[in-house]
CSV table of C-alpha atoms in Angstrom, one decimal:
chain,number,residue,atom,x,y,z
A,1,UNK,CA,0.0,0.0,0.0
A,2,UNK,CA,1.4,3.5,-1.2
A,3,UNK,CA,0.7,5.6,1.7
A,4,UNK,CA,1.7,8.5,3.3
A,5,UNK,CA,1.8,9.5,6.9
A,6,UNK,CA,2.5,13.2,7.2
A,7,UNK,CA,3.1,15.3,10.2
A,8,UNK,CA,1.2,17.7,9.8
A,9,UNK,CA,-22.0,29.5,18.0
A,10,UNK,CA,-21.3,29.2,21.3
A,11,UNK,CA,-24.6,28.1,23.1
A,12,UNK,CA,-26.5,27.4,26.3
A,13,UNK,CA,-25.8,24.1,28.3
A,14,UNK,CA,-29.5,23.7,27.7
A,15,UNK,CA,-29.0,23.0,24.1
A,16,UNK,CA,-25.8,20.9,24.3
A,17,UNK,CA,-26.8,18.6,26.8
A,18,UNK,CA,-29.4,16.3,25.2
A,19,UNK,CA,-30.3,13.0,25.8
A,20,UNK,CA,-29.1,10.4,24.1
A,21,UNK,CA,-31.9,9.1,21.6
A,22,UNK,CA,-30.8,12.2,19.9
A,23,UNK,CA,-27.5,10.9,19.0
A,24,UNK,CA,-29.0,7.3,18.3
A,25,UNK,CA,-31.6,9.0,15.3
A,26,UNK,CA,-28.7,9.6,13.4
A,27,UNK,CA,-28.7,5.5,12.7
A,28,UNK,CA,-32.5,5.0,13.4
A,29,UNK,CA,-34.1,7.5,10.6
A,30,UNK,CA,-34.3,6.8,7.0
A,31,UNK,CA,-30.8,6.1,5.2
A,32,UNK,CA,-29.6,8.9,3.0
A,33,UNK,CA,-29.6,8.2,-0.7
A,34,UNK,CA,-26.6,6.6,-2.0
A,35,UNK,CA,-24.0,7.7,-4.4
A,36,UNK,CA,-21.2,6.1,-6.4
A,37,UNK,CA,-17.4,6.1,-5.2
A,38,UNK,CA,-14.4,5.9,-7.0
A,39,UNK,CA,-12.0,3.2,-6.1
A,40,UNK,CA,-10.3,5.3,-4.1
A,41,UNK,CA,-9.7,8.8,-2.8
A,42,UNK,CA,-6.3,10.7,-3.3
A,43,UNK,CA,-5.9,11.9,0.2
A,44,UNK,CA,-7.9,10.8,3.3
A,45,UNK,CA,-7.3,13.8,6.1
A,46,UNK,CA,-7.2,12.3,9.5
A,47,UNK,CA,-7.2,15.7,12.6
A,48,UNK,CA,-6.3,14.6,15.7
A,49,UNK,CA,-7.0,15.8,18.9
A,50,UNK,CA,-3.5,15.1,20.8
A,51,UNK,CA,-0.1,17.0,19.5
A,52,UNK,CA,2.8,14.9,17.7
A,53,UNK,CA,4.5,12.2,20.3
A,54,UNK,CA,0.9,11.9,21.8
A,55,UNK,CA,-1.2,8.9,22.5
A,56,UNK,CA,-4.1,9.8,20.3
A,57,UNK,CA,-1.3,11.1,17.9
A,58,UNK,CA,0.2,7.4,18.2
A,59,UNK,CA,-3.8,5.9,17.8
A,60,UNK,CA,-4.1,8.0,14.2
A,61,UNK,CA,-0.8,7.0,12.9
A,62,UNK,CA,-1.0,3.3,13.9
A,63,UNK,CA,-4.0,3.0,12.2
A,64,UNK,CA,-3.7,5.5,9.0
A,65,UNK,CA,-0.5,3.1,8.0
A,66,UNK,CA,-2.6,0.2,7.6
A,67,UNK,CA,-6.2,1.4,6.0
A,68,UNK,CA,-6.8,-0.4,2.4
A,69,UNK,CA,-5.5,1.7,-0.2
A,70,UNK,CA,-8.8,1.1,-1.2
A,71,UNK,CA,-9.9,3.9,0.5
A,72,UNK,CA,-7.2,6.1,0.5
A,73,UNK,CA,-4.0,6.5,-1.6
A,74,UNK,CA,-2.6,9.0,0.9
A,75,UNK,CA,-3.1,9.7,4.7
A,76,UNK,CA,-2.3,12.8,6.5
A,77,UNK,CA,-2.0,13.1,10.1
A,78,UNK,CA,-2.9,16.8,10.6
A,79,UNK,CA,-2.3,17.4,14.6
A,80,UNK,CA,-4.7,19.9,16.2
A,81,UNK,CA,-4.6,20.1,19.8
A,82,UNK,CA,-5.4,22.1,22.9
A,83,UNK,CA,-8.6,23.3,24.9
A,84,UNK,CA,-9.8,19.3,25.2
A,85,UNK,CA,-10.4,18.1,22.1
A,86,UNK,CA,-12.5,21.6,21.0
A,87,UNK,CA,-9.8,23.2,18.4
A,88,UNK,CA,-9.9,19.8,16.6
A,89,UNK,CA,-13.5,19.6,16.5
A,90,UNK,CA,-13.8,23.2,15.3
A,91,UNK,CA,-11.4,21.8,12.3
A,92,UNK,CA,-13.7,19.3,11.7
A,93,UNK,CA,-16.6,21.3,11.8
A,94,UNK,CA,-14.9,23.6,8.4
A,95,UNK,CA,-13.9,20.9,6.5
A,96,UNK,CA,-16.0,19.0,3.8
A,97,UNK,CA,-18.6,16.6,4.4
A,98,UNK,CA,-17.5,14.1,1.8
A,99,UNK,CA,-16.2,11.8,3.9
A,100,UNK,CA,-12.2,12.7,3.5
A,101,UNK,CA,-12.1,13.9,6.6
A,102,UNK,CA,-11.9,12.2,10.0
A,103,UNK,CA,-11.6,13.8,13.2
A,104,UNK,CA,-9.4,11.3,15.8
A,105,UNK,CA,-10.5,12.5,19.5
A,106,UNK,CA,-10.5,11.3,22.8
A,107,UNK,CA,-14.2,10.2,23.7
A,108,UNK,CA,-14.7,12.9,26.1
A,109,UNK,CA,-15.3,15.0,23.2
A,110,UNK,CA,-19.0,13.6,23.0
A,111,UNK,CA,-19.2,12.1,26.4
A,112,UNK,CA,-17.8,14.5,28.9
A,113,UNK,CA,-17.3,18.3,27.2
A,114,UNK,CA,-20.7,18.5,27.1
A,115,UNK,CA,-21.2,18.5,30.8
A,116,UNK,CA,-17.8,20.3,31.8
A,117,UNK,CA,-17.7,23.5,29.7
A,118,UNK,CA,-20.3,26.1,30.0
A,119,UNK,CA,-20.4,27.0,26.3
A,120,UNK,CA,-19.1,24.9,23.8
A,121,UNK,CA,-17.9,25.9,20.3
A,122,UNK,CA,-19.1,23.1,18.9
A,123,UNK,CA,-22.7,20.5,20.0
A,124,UNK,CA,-21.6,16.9,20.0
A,125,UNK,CA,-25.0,15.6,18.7
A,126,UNK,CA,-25.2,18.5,15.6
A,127,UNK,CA,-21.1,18.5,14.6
A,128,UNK,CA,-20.4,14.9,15.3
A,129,UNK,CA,-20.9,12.1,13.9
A,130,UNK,CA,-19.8,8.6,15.3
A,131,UNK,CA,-17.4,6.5,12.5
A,132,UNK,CA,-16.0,3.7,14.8
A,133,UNK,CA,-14.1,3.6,18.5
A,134,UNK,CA,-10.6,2.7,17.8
A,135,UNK,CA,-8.5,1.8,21.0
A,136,UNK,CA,-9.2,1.7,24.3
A,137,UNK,CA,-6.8,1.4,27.8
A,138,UNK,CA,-7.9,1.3,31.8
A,139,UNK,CA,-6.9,4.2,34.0
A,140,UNK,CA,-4.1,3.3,36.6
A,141,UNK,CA,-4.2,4.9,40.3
A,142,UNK,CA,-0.3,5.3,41.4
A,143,UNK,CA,1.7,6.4,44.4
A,144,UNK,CA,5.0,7.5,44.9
A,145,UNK,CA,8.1,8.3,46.9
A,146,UNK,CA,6.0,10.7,48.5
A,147,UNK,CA,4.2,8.3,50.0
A,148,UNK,CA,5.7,5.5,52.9
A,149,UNK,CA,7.2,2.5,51.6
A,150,UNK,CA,5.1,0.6,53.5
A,151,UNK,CA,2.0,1.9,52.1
A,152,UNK,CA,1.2,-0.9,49.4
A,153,UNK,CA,-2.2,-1.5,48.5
A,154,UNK,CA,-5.4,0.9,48.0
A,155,UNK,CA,-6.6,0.3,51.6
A,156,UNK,CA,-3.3,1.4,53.2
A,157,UNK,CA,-3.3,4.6,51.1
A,158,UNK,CA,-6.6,5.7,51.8
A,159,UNK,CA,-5.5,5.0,55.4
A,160,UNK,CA,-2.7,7.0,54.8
A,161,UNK,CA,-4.6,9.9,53.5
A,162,UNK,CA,-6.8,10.0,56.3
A,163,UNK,CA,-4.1,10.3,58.5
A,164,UNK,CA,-2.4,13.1,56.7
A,165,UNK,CA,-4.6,15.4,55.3
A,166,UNK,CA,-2.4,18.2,55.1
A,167,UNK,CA,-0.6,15.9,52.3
A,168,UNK,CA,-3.3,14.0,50.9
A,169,UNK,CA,-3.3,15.4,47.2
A,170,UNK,CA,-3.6,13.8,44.0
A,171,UNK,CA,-2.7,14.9,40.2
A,172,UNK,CA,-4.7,14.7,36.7
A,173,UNK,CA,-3.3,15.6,33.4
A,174,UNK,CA,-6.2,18.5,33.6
A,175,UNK,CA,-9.4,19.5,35.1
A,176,UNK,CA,-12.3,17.6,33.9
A,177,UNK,CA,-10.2,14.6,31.9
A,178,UNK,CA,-11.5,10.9,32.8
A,179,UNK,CA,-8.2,10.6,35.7
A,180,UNK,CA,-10.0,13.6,37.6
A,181,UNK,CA,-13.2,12.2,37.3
A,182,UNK,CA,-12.4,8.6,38.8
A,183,UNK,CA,-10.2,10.6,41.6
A,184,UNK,CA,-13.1,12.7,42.3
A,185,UNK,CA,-15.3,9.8,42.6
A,186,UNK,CA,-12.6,7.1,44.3
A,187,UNK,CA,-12.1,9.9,47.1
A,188,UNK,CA,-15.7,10.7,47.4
A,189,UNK,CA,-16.5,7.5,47.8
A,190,UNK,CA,-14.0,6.7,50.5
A,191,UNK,CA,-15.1,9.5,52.3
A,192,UNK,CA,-11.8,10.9,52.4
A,193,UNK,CA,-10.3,14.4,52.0
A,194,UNK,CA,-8.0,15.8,49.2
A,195,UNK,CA,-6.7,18.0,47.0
A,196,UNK,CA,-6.6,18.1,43.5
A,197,UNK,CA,-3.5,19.3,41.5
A,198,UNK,CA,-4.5,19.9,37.6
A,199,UNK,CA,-1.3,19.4,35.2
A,200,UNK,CA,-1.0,20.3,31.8
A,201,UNK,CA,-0.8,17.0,30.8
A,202,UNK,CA,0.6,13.6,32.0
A,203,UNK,CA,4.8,14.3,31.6
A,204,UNK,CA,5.3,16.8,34.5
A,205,UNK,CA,2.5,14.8,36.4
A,206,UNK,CA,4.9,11.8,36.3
A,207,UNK,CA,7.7,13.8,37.2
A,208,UNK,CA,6.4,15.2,40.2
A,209,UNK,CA,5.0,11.8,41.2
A,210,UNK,CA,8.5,10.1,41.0
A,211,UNK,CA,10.2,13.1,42.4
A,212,UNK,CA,7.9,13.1,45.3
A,213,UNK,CA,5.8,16.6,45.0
A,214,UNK,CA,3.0,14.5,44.2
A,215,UNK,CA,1.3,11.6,46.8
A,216,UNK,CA,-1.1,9.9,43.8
A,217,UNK,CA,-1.5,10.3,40.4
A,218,UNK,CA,-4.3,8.6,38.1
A,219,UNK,CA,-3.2,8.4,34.2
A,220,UNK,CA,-3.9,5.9,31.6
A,221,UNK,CA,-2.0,2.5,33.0
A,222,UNK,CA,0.6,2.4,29.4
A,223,UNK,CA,2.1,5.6,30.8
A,224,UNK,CA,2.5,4.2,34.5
A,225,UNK,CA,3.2,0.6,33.9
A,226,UNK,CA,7.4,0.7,33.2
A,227,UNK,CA,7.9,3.0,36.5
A,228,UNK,CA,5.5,0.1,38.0
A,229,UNK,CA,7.7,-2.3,36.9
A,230,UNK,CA,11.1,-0.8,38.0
A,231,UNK,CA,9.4,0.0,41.3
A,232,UNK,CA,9.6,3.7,40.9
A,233,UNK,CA,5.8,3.9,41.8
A,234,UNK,CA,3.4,1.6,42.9
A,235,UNK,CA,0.2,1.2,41.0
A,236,UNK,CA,-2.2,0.1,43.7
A,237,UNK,CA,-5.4,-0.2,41.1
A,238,UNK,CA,-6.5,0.0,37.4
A,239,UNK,CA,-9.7,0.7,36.3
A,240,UNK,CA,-11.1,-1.7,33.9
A,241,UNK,CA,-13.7,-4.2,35.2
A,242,UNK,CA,-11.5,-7.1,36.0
A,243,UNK,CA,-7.4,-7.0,36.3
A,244,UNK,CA,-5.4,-5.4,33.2
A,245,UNK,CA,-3.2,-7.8,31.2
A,246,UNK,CA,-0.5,-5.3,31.1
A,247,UNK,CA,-0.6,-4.9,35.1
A,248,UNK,CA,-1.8,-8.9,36.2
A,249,UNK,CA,-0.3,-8.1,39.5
A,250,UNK,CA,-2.6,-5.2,40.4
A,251,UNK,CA,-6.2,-5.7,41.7
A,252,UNK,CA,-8.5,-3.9,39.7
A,253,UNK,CA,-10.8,-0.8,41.7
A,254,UNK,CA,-14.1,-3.1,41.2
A,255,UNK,CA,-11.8,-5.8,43.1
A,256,UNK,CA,-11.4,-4.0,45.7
A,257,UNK,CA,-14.7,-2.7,46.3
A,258,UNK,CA,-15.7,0.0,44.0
A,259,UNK,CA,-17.7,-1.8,41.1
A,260,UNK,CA,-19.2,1.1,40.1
A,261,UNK,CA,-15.9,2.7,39.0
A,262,UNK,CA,-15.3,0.9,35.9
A,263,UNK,CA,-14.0,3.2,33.1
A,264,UNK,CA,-12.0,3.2,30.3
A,265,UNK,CA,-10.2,6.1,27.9
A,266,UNK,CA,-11.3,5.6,24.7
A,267,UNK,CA,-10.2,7.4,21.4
A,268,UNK,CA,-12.7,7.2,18.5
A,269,UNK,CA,-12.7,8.3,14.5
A,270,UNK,CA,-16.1,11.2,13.9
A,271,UNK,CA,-16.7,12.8,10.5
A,272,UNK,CA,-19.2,15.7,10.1
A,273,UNK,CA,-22.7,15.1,10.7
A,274,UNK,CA,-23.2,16.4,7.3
A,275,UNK,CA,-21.3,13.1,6.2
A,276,UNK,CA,-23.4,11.1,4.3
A,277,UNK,CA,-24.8,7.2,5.2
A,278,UNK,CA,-22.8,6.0,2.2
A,279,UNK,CA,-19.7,8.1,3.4
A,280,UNK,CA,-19.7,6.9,6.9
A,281,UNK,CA,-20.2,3.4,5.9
A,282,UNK,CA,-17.5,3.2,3.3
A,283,UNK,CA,-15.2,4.6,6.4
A,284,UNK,CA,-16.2,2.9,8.7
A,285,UNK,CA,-15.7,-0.5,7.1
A,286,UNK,CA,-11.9,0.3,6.3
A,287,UNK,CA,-11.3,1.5,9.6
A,288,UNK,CA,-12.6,-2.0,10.9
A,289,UNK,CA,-10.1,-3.8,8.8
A,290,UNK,CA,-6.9,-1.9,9.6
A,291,UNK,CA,-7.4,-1.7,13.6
A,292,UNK,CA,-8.2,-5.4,13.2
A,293,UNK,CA,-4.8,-6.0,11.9
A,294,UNK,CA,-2.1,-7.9,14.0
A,295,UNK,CA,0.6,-4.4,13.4
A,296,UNK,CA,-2.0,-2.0,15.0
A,297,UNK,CA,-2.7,-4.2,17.7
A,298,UNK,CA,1.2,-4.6,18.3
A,299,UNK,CA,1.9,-0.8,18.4
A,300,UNK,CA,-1.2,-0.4,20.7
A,301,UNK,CA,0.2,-3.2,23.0
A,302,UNK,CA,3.3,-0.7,23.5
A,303,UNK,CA,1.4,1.7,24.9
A,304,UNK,CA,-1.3,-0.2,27.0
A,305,UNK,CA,-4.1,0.0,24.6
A,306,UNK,CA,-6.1,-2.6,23.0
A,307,UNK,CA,-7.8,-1.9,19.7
A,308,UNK,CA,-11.3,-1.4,19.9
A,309,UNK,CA,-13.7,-1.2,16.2
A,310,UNK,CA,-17.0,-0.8,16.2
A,311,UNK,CA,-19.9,0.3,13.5
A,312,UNK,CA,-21.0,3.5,13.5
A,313,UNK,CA,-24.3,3.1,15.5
A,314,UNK,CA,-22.2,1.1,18.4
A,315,UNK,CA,-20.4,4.4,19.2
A,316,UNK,CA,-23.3,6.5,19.5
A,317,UNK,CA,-25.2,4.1,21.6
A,318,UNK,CA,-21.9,4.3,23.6
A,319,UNK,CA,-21.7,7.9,23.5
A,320,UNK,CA,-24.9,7.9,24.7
A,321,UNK,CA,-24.9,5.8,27.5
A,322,UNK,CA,-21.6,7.4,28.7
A,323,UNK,CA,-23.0,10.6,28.6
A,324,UNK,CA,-25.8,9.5,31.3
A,325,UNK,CA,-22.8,8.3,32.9
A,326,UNK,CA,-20.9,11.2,33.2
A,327,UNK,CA,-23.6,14.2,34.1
A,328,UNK,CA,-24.6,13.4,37.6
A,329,UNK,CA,-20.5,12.8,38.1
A,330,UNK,CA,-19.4,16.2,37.3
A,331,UNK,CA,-22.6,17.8,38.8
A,332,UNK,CA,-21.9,15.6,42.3
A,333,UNK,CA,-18.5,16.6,42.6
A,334,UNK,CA,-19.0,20.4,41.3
A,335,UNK,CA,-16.6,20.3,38.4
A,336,UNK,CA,-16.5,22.3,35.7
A,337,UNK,CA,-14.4,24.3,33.4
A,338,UNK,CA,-14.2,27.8,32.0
């Protein structure tokens, strides 16, 4: 395959949060009239919500490499980050609706946005449109030198915690991403006190974790599991809803008594909602096929993801059940961002 991977209205929260049958119509209503493709398009333009070196960076790349020329006889990675996901979706929102243009975005785009910002530049259910989930990875809870040697499982650091207050902090690559959100309901659940310390991003979260400025940190497990390994930190839990193949020797949060805090960090492919059926099908199909490939589920591996397809209609029931999910969580903990 001859391909190419190159670097590259405001409104009220009344009208952006809306209940998820809306996003389901999409795939419900009547199908759009059809229209004939050519074998294959010149250039398929993939924007992505992470910078260059990032995990959703990594996600686009993996999988742009290996879609059928079929579809595509070129791919370019166009990176667009910042404010959570919103300048790419702005991108996406300008470009045309014909279906050569994906948006690559963590899935709090759809799922969590909504409920965080006050005014959006974009509505998830009237600029979106769900192509197919991509990868998916559990959320790790760590500790670090910061913390006694001897505290060693979840129990002994909420323990810990309650005992030093004054201490008892916990970092998140940002307000509002999905490690704040399972802090915020971890703590709250335990009954315990703390403070939260926002990062820009995972990097200098790490650092201060291993340096010791830091008592806990919660980031996606394939950025915690080699300082795990080394015994740097100590990843007390991970958050899928059984133990993680990449950590078998941590106990999972539902394990240890918090069922209800299963959740993973997803990354999914949108087009525009103006995309036609046809379109989204004809994408959707290819992306299946290359993130079902043996290479993109190697790369993934790497970082502590597991590749995750679906159809089209899949991710918006998803969406839509996340976002009932996620409402009462950022309402109950009184989050939110400017």
């Amino acid at each position: 395959m001859k391909q190419a991977i190159e670097p590259a209205r405001p409104m009220s929260r009344r009208a952006v949060i809306r209940t998820g049958a809306i996003l389901l119509s999409a795939w419900t209503a009547a199908p759009f009239a059809r229209r004939a493709h050519a074998a294959g398009r010149e250039l398929l333009h993939i924007l992505c919500s992470g910078p260059a070196g990032s995990i959703p960076d990594m996600v686009a790349r993996a999988i742009g490499e290996h879609l059928p020329e079929s579809l595509a006889e070129r791919v370019l990675v166009d990176n667009r980050p910042g404010a959570a996901g919103q300048i790419s979706v702005r991108a996406l929102k300008a470009a045309p609706a014909d279906g050569s243009t994906l948006l690559l975005a963590q899935g709090a785009v759809a799922t969590v946005n909504p409920f965080l910002y006050a005014a959006l530049g974009y509505d998830p259910v009237l600029d979106l449109r769900p192509v197919s989930l991509a990868s998916e990875m559990s959320l790790a809870v760590a500790i670090g030198p910061g913390v006694p040697a001897n505290v060693s499982t979840l129990s002994d650091f909420i323990s810990w915690m309650r005992q030093h207050p004054a201490e008892a902090n916990a970092g998140s690559p940002g307000i509002g991403t999905l490690p704040h959100l399972l802090e915020a309901m971890l703590f709250r659940e335990e009954g315990v006190a703390w403070q939260h310390i926002a990062y820009a991003g995972g990097p200098p979260a790490v650092t201060d974790l291993l340096g010791g400025r830091l008592a806990a940190l919660v980031l996606p497990e394939g950025l915690l599991r080699q300082h795990h390994v080394t015994g740097r930190l100590r990843v007390l839990a991970t958050s899928g809803p059984t133990r993680s193949a990449y950590l078998p020797d941590v106990p999972s949060l539902a394990e240890q008594g918090h069922p209800k805090l299963v959740v993973k960090e997803w990354f999914g492919f949108f087009a525009s909602q103006r995309t036609s059926r046809a379109d989204i099908e004809t994408v959707a199909s290819a992306l299946q096929r290359a993130i079902a490939s043996t290479e993109v589920a190697t790369i993934f591996a790497q970082s502590g993801m597991t590749p995750a397809s679906s159809t089209p209609a899949a991710l918006a029931a998803r969406i839509a059940s996340e976002q009932q999910y996620w409402q009462p969580v950022l309402r109950a903990n009184g989050i939110h961002a400017d």
